[in-house]
């Protein structure tokens, strides 16, 4: 798949995944990788950027399977950002689909 | 590259960041590699899935708005060699420009100071001249601000003196009036500030309620805004009650109301009301 497509939509997918439930890094990487083929190395820096921009907040939760895990939770600003991206995505998708339909039959 | 080498390389390239941030990032990647190994992958395979380490470092530093240092390419090396020369030239030019600007600024300020000094000299000289001039010329001259202020003060003072019985009571009355005015002005300003705060909090509350209805988890913020709004309103009302009214005006209003009460006895209704009493009293006699 085109790398630019994946890059553009990654932030939306990450925000929507964490919106459903709090997740730790590995869990989130697995979930996103199941949807789109993306380098795992791109997700951690994205999580760090979104945390620095206060869309996420993090906390440690003890784990029975090893050291404590860092969980990510969406903040109120993150919810607003996710809604904004979601709206933009649907508008963009609709516009592109309409364009392709019109030019596909020429 | 195994896990230890990867983490060491990563830590070295992230040395720009704070120690706590570096530790946080390294722990996260270490945990990820461990989980991959538990799933059955080798350390090298898990590290390969991260992609190019330089790109990874660049992305991580980008999250902190830090530019990654360039490490590869002849053109980059040449740019790196030329960059110090270009930078020093730029620095020299900048310093020359700064020095020229500083010199121009000091010249301007010196000339302004000279102008101010000359103005002061001329004013002092003109102040000495009126003692030599005629009285008519002195009267025809436009009075200064200080003189006009003095005249105004004198008129006010004389006006108050005419209204008061003695010099001492006049001064005391003026002082009390001034203090009362100052107090009322301060109280009014404080009340206005709190009212403005209340208005801003009302707007914030409305905005938060709209967001709350849409499903955003900001009930706490709404309650805080409501509480602060009520506090601001109550403080402003309390402060307004502290405004001191003129006691003379109060007394005149009281006398006016009492006079209007006495005048009512002249009306026929008042006469009718009083008549039976008079009749009763005469009857008793």
Short mmCIF file of C-alpha atoms in Angstrom, two decimals:
data_model
loop_
_atom_site.label_atom_id
_atom_site.label_comp_id
_atom_site.label_asym_id
_atom_site.label_seq_id
_atom_site.Cartn_x
_atom_site.Cartn_y
_atom_site.Cartn_z
CA UNK A 1 0.00 0.00 0.00
CA UNK A 2 1.11 3.56 -0.64
CA UNK A 3 3.20 4.76 2.29
CA UNK A 4 1.71 8.25 2.18
CA UNK A 5 -1.82 6.86 2.53
CA UNK A 6 -0.76 4.89 5.60
CA UNK A 7 1.09 7.84 7.09
CA UNK A 8 -1.94 10.09 6.74
CA UNK A 9 -4.41 7.75 8.40
CA UNK A 10 -2.21 6.33 11.16
CA UNK A 11 -2.97 9.04 13.70
CA UNK A 12 -6.71 8.53 13.24
CA UNK A 13 -6.42 4.78 13.73
CA UNK A 14 -4.29 5.15 16.85
CA UNK A 15 -6.69 7.66 18.42
CA UNK A 16 -9.76 5.58 17.63
CA UNK A 17 -8.12 2.39 18.99
CA UNK A 18 -7.29 3.99 22.32
CA UNK A 19 -10.71 5.64 22.47
CA UNK A 20 -12.33 2.20 22.63
CA UNK A 21 -10.18 1.14 25.61
CA UNK A 22 -6.90 2.02 27.28
CA UNK A 23 -4.02 0.16 25.65
CA UNK A 24 -0.32 -0.38 26.10
CA UNK A 25 2.17 0.06 23.30
CA UNK A 26 2.59 -3.51 22.11
CA UNK A 27 -1.15 -4.16 22.18
CA UNK A 28 -1.78 -1.04 20.12
CA UNK A 29 0.93 -1.95 17.60
CA UNK A 30 -0.63 -5.39 17.15
CA UNK A 31 -4.09 -3.92 16.64
CA UNK A 32 -2.96 -1.32 14.09
CA UNK A 33 -0.76 -3.83 12.25
CA UNK A 34 -3.84 -6.02 11.86
CA UNK A 35 -5.65 -3.21 10.02
CA UNK A 36 -2.86 -1.81 7.86
CA UNK A 37 0.64 -3.02 7.10
CA UNK A 38 2.74 -0.45 8.93
CA UNK A 39 6.26 -0.47 10.32
CA UNK A 40 6.06 -0.96 14.07
CA UNK A 41 8.75 1.60 14.54
CA UNK A 42 6.46 4.39 13.33
CA UNK A 43 3.83 3.81 16.00
CA UNK A 44 5.91 4.43 19.13
CA UNK A 45 7.15 7.86 17.97
CA UNK A 46 3.56 8.69 17.04
CA UNK A 47 2.40 7.70 20.53
CA UNK A 48 5.14 9.87 22.02
CA UNK A 49 4.14 12.86 19.87
CA UNK A 50 0.46 12.50 20.72
CA UNK A 51 1.37 12.26 24.42
CA UNK A 52 3.53 15.40 24.22
CA UNK A 53 0.64 17.19 22.53
CA UNK A 54 -1.62 16.16 25.45
CA UNK A 55 -3.94 13.99 23.39
CA UNK A 56 -2.91 11.00 25.49
CA UNK A 57 -2.08 10.54 29.12
CA UNK A 58 -0.11 7.55 30.38
CA UNK A 59 -0.11 5.50 33.53
CA UNK A 60 1.62 2.33 34.70
CA UNK A 61 -0.37 -0.79 35.48
CA UNK A 62 1.14 -3.83 37.13
CA UNK A 63 1.30 -6.94 34.97
CA UNK A 64 1.51 -10.57 35.97
CA UNK A 65 3.49 -11.37 32.85
CA UNK A 66 6.44 -9.10 33.43
CA UNK A 67 7.36 -5.51 34.34
CA UNK A 68 4.62 -2.84 34.70
CA UNK A 69 3.15 -1.77 31.41
CA UNK A 70 2.62 1.80 30.28
CA UNK A 71 -0.99 2.30 29.27
CA UNK A 72 -2.27 5.09 27.05
CA UNK A 73 -5.58 6.83 27.70
CA UNK A 74 -7.32 9.44 25.56
CA UNK A 75 -7.79 12.89 27.10
CA UNK A 76 -10.65 15.29 26.41
CA UNK A 77 -8.42 17.06 23.88
CA UNK A 78 -7.68 13.69 22.32
CA UNK A 79 -11.39 12.92 21.97
CA UNK A 80 -11.92 16.25 20.21
CA UNK A 81 -8.94 15.60 17.96
CA UNK A 82 -10.24 12.10 17.11
CA UNK A 83 -13.68 13.51 16.24
CA UNK A 84 -12.07 16.16 14.05
CA UNK A 85 -9.92 13.62 12.18
CA UNK A 86 -12.85 11.25 11.81
CA UNK A 87 -14.99 13.99 10.26
CA UNK A 88 -12.14 15.05 7.95
CA UNK A 89 -11.52 11.46 6.93
CA UNK A 90 -15.17 10.86 5.92
CA UNK A 91 -15.29 14.12 4.00
CA UNK A 92 -12.01 13.29 2.27
CA UNK A 93 -13.05 9.71 1.49
CA UNK A 94 -16.39 10.89 0.10
CA UNK A 95 -14.71 13.51 -2.05
CA UNK A 96 -12.15 11.09 -3.43
CA UNK A 97 -14.73 8.37 -4.09
CA UNK A 98 -17.02 10.80 -5.89
CA UNK A 99 -14.11 12.05 -7.99
CA UNK A 100 -13.03 8.52 -8.89
CA UNK A 101 -16.58 7.51 -9.77
CA UNK A 102 -16.99 10.51 -12.06
CA UNK A 103 -13.68 9.96 -13.81
CA UNK A 104 -13.79 6.19 -13.79
CA UNK A 105 -16.44 5.96 -16.51
CA UNK A 106 -14.75 8.43 -18.94
CA UNK B 1 21.89 -6.47 15.67
CA UNK B 2 20.69 -7.88 18.98
CA UNK B 3 18.52 -6.22 21.60
CA UNK B 4 21.39 -4.79 23.67
CA UNK B 5 23.13 -3.27 20.66
CA UNK B 6 19.87 -1.83 19.37
CA UNK B 7 19.00 -0.24 22.70
CA UNK B 8 22.51 1.15 23.17
CA UNK B 9 22.49 2.66 19.69
CA UNK B 10 19.06 4.10 20.30
CA UNK B 11 20.10 5.58 23.63
CA UNK B 12 23.22 7.11 22.10
CA UNK B 13 21.26 8.77 19.32
CA UNK B 14 18.61 10.02 21.73
CA UNK B 15 21.19 11.64 24.02
CA UNK B 16 19.69 15.04 23.16
CA UNK B 17 16.64 14.20 25.23
CA UNK B 18 16.33 14.29 28.99
CA UNK B 19 17.41 11.18 30.90
CA UNK B 20 13.87 10.41 32.03
CA UNK B 21 12.54 10.60 28.48
CA UNK B 22 15.36 8.39 27.17
CA UNK B 23 14.66 5.83 29.88
CA UNK B 24 10.96 5.84 29.09
CA UNK B 25 11.55 5.26 25.38
CA UNK B 26 14.20 2.56 25.91
CA UNK B 27 11.96 0.69 28.38
CA UNK B 28 9.09 0.73 25.91
CA UNK B 29 11.14 -0.67 23.05
CA UNK B 30 12.77 -3.22 25.35
CA UNK B 31 9.38 -4.44 26.51
CA UNK B 32 8.17 -4.65 22.91
CA UNK B 33 11.17 -6.76 21.87
CA UNK B 34 10.64 -9.06 24.90
CA UNK B 35 6.99 -9.59 23.97
CA UNK B 36 7.96 -10.36 20.37
CA UNK B 37 10.53 -12.88 21.59
CA UNK B 38 7.85 -14.50 23.80
CA UNK B 39 5.70 -14.87 20.70
CA UNK B 40 8.47 -16.84 19.05
CA UNK B 41 10.49 -14.29 17.08
CA UNK B 42 14.21 -13.75 17.52
CA UNK B 43 15.62 -10.44 18.77
CA UNK B 44 16.98 -9.62 15.31
CA UNK B 45 13.63 -10.26 13.66
CA UNK B 46 11.82 -8.15 16.23
CA UNK B 47 14.31 -5.29 15.72
CA UNK B 48 14.00 -5.58 11.95
CA UNK B 49 10.27 -4.91 12.21
CA UNK B 50 11.05 -1.46 13.61
CA UNK B 51 12.64 -0.46 10.31
CA UNK B 52 15.66 1.75 9.77
CA UNK B 53 17.04 2.92 13.12
CA UNK B 54 18.03 6.36 11.79
CA UNK B 55 14.50 6.95 10.53
CA UNK B 56 13.20 5.71 13.88
CA UNK B 57 15.40 8.17 15.78
CA UNK B 58 14.35 10.96 13.45
CA UNK B 59 10.66 10.19 14.09
CA UNK B 60 11.18 10.02 17.85
CA UNK B 61 13.07 13.31 17.95
CA UNK B 62 10.41 14.81 15.68
CA UNK B 63 7.87 14.09 18.40
CA UNK B 64 9.86 16.49 20.60
CA UNK B 65 10.27 19.02 17.77
CA UNK B 66 14.03 18.31 17.70
CA UNK B 67 15.87 18.04 14.40
CA UNK B 68 17.83 14.80 14.06
CA UNK B 69 21.56 15.36 13.44
CA UNK B 70 22.65 14.37 9.89
CA UNK B 71 24.92 11.34 9.91
CA UNK B 72 25.30 10.02 6.30
CA UNK B 73 26.11 11.26 2.76
CA UNK B 74 29.07 13.13 1.20
CA UNK B 75 26.89 16.07 0.45
CA UNK B 76 25.87 16.15 4.08
CA UNK B 77 29.54 15.96 5.11
CA UNK B 78 30.42 18.79 2.74
CA UNK B 79 27.52 20.80 4.03
CA UNK B 80 28.72 20.05 7.53
CA UNK B 81 32.23 21.30 6.65
CA UNK B 82 30.96 24.38 4.91
CA UNK B 83 28.36 25.09 7.52
CA UNK B 84 30.82 26.35 10.19
CA UNK B 85 32.44 28.74 7.67
CA UNK B 86 29.08 30.04 6.52
CA UNK B 87 27.90 30.31 10.10
CA UNK B 88 30.93 32.37 11.20
CA UNK B 89 30.47 34.71 8.27
CA UNK B 90 26.83 35.14 9.17
CA UNK B 91 27.78 35.71 12.77
CA UNK B 92 30.32 38.38 11.78
CA UNK B 93 27.80 40.11 9.56
CA UNK B 94 25.19 39.96 12.27
CA UNK B 95 27.55 41.37 14.86
CA UNK B 96 28.57 44.22 12.53
CA UNK B 97 24.94 45.04 11.90
CA UNK B 98 24.16 44.89 15.61
CA UNK B 99 27.08 47.19 16.38
CA UNK B 100 25.95 49.68 13.73
CA UNK B 101 22.40 49.62 15.11
CA UNK B 102 23.68 50.09 18.65
CA UNK B 103 25.82 53.05 17.59
CA UNK B 104 22.88 54.68 15.80
CA UNK B 105 20.63 54.09 18.82
CA UNK B 106 23.16 55.64 21.23
CA UNK B 107 23.57 58.66 18.94
CA UNK B 108 19.81 59.14 18.88
CA UNK B 109 19.49 58.85 22.64
CA UNK B 110 22.38 61.29 23.20
CA UNK B 111 20.80 63.83 20.86
CA UNK B 112 17.44 63.41 22.61
CA UNK B 113 19.07 63.95 25.99
CA UNK B 114 20.71 67.10 24.66
CA UNK B 115 17.34 68.37 23.43
CA UNK B 116 15.75 67.66 26.80
CA UNK B 117 18.59 69.44 28.62
CA UNK B 118 18.24 72.47 26.34
CA UNK B 119 14.48 72.56 26.91
CA UNK B 120 14.99 72.46 30.65
CA UNK B 121 17.53 75.26 30.46
CA UNK B 122 15.21 77.42 28.40
CA UNK B 123 12.31 76.76 30.78
CA UNK B 124 14.42 77.64 33.80
CA UNK B 125 15.61 80.78 32.07
CA UNK B 126 12.05 81.78 31.17
CA UNK B 127 10.92 81.25 34.77
CA UNK B 128 13.51 83.75 36.01
CA UNK B 129 12.39 86.36 33.46
CA UNK B 130 8.88 87.15 34.87
CA UNK B 131 10.48 88.88 37.94
CA UNK B 132 11.99 91.42 35.53
CA UNK B 133 8.94 91.82 33.26
CA UNK B 134 6.03 94.20 33.89
CA UNK B 135 2.95 93.15 35.72
CA UNK B 136 0.79 93.64 32.58
CA UNK B 137 3.03 91.36 30.52
CA UNK B 138 2.92 88.78 33.29
CA UNK B 139 -0.89 88.92 33.31
CA UNK B 140 -1.09 88.64 29.52
CA UNK B 141 1.05 85.53 29.52
CA UNK B 142 -0.79 82.22 29.42
CA UNK B 143 -0.79 80.70 32.92
CA UNK B 144 1.06 77.43 33.37
CA UNK B 145 -0.55 74.12 34.31
CA UNK B 146 0.68 74.45 37.89
CA UNK B 147 -0.82 77.93 38.22
CA UNK B 148 -4.16 76.79 36.81
CA UNK B 149 -4.23 73.86 39.19
CA UNK B 150 -3.54 76.19 42.06
CA UNK B 151 -6.35 78.49 40.94
CA UNK B 152 -8.72 75.56 40.70
CA UNK B 153 -7.78 74.37 44.14
CA UNK B 154 -8.24 77.82 45.58
CA UNK B 155 -11.71 78.22 44.04
CA UNK B 156 -12.78 74.85 45.33
CA UNK B 157 -11.45 75.63 48.75
CA UNK B 158 -13.22 78.98 48.88
CA UNK B 159 -16.46 77.41 47.74
CA UNK B 160 -16.32 74.83 50.46
CA UNK B 161 -15.44 77.48 53.05
CA UNK B 162 -18.53 79.52 52.10
CA UNK B 163 -20.66 76.44 52.73
CA UNK B 164 -19.20 75.50 56.05
CA UNK B 165 -19.40 77.32 59.34
CA UNK B 166 -15.68 77.35 60.06
CA UNK B 167 -12.30 76.74 58.40
CA UNK B 168 -11.65 73.54 60.33
CA UNK B 169 -14.97 71.89 59.51
CA UNK B 170 -14.47 72.74 55.82
CA UNK B 171 -11.12 71.02 55.66
CA UNK B 172 -12.41 68.03 57.57
CA UNK B 173 -15.44 67.78 55.31
CA UNK B 174 -13.26 67.91 52.19
CA UNK B 175 -10.97 65.25 53.55
CA UNK B 176 -13.85 62.99 54.44
CA UNK B 177 -15.42 63.54 51.03
CA UNK B 178 -12.15 62.71 49.26
CA UNK B 179 -11.66 59.56 51.30
CA UNK B 180 -15.25 58.52 50.59
CA UNK B 181 -14.81 59.11 46.86
CA UNK B 182 -11.59 57.11 46.79
CA UNK B 183 -13.21 54.28 48.72
CA UNK B 184 -16.25 54.23 46.42
CA UNK B 185 -14.03 54.26 43.33
CA UNK B 186 -11.99 51.36 44.66
CA UNK B 187 -15.12 49.42 45.59
CA UNK B 188 -16.70 50.12 42.19
CA UNK B 189 -13.58 48.92 40.36
CA UNK B 190 -13.43 45.75 42.46
CA UNK B 191 -17.12 45.07 41.87
CA UNK B 192 -16.66 45.65 38.12
CA UNK B 193 -13.74 43.19 38.05
CA UNK B 194 -15.76 40.51 39.79
CA UNK B 195 -18.73 41.12 37.53
CA UNK B 196 -16.51 40.74 34.46
CA UNK B 197 -15.15 37.51 35.90
CA UNK B 198 -18.70 36.30 36.48
CA UNK B 199 -19.57 37.11 32.87
CA UNK B 200 -16.56 35.20 31.55
CA UNK B 201 -17.40 32.26 33.81
CA UNK B 202 -21.01 32.30 32.60
CA UNK B 203 -19.80 32.04 29.02
CA UNK B 204 -17.40 29.23 29.98
CA UNK B 205 -20.19 27.40 31.80
CA UNK B 206 -22.47 27.62 28.77
CA UNK B 207 -19.73 26.31 26.50
CA UNK B 208 -18.93 23.42 28.88
CA UNK B 209 -22.62 22.49 29.21
CA UNK B 210 -22.90 22.27 25.41
CA UNK B 211 -19.84 20.00 25.26
CA UNK B 212 -21.19 17.94 28.18
CA UNK B 213 -24.47 17.36 26.34
CA UNK B 214 -22.47 16.21 23.31
CA UNK B 215 -20.85 13.54 25.46
CA UNK B 216 -17.49 14.95 26.47
CA UNK B 217 -16.44 13.97 30.03
CA UNK B 218 -16.20 17.49 31.50
CA UNK B 219 -18.79 17.38 34.28
CA UNK B 220 -16.14 18.36 36.80
CA UNK B 221 -15.18 21.42 34.81
CA UNK B 222 -18.85 22.43 34.54
CA UNK B 223 -19.31 22.18 38.29
CA UNK B 224 -16.15 24.19 38.90
CA UNK B 225 -17.30 26.91 36.48
CA UNK B 226 -20.72 27.03 38.17
CA UNK B 227 -19.17 27.27 41.61
CA UNK B 228 -16.77 30.03 40.55
CA UNK B 229 -19.63 31.92 38.88
CA UNK B 230 -21.69 31.87 42.08
CA UNK B 231 -18.66 32.95 44.12
CA UNK B 232 -17.90 35.86 41.76
CA UNK B 233 -21.50 37.06 41.79
CA UNK B 234 -21.79 36.91 45.56
CA UNK B 235 -18.46 38.70 46.07
CA UNK B 236 -19.45 41.45 43.64
CA UNK B 237 -22.80 41.93 45.44
CA UNK B 238 -21.04 42.03 48.78
CA UNK B 239 -18.54 44.57 47.48
CA UNK B 240 -21.32 46.77 46.03
CA UNK B 241 -22.95 46.91 49.46
CA UNK B 242 -19.74 48.42 50.81
CA UNK B 243 -20.28 51.61 48.80
CA UNK B 244 -20.61 54.51 51.27
CA UNK B 245 -23.36 57.01 50.60
CA UNK B 246 -23.01 60.66 51.49
CA UNK B 247 -24.32 61.02 55.08
CA UNK B 248 -25.55 64.58 54.36
CA UNK B 249 -27.56 63.26 51.43
CA UNK B 250 -28.95 60.55 53.69
CA UNK B 251 -29.89 63.13 56.28
CA UNK B 252 -31.54 65.41 53.70
CA UNK B 253 -33.54 62.48 52.33
CA UNK B 254 -34.66 61.60 55.83
CA UNK B 255 -35.73 65.15 56.55
CA UNK B 256 -37.49 65.34 53.20
CA UNK B 257 -39.40 62.18 53.96
CA UNK B 258 -40.29 63.35 57.46
CA UNK B 259 -41.39 66.74 56.07
CA UNK B 260 -43.60 65.04 53.54
CA UNK B 261 -45.12 63.09 56.45
CA UNK B 262 -45.87 66.28 58.39
CA UNK B 263 -47.39 67.93 55.31
CA UNK B 264 -49.91 65.16 55.02
CA UNK B 265 -51.63 66.39 58.20
CA UNK B 266 -52.83 69.46 56.27
CA UNK B 267 -54.78 67.36 53.83
CA UNK B 268 -58.53 66.82 54.32
CA UNK B 269 -57.95 63.08 54.80
CA UNK B 270 -55.60 63.79 57.64
CA UNK B 271 -58.11 66.23 59.11
CA UNK B 272 -60.84 63.60 58.90
CA UNK B 273 -58.60 61.08 60.62
CA UNK B 274 -57.77 63.44 63.45
CA UNK B 275 -61.30 64.81 63.92
CA UNK B 276 -62.86 61.81 65.71
CA UNK B 277 -60.01 61.82 68.19
CA UNK B 278 -60.67 65.47 68.94
CA UNK B 279 -64.37 64.76 69.21
CA UNK B 280 -63.72 61.86 71.59
CA UNK B 281 -61.43 63.91 73.71
CA UNK B 282 -63.98 66.73 74.03
CA UNK B 283 -66.66 64.21 74.85
CA UNK B 284 -64.60 62.73 77.59
CA UNK B 285 -64.11 66.15 79.07
#
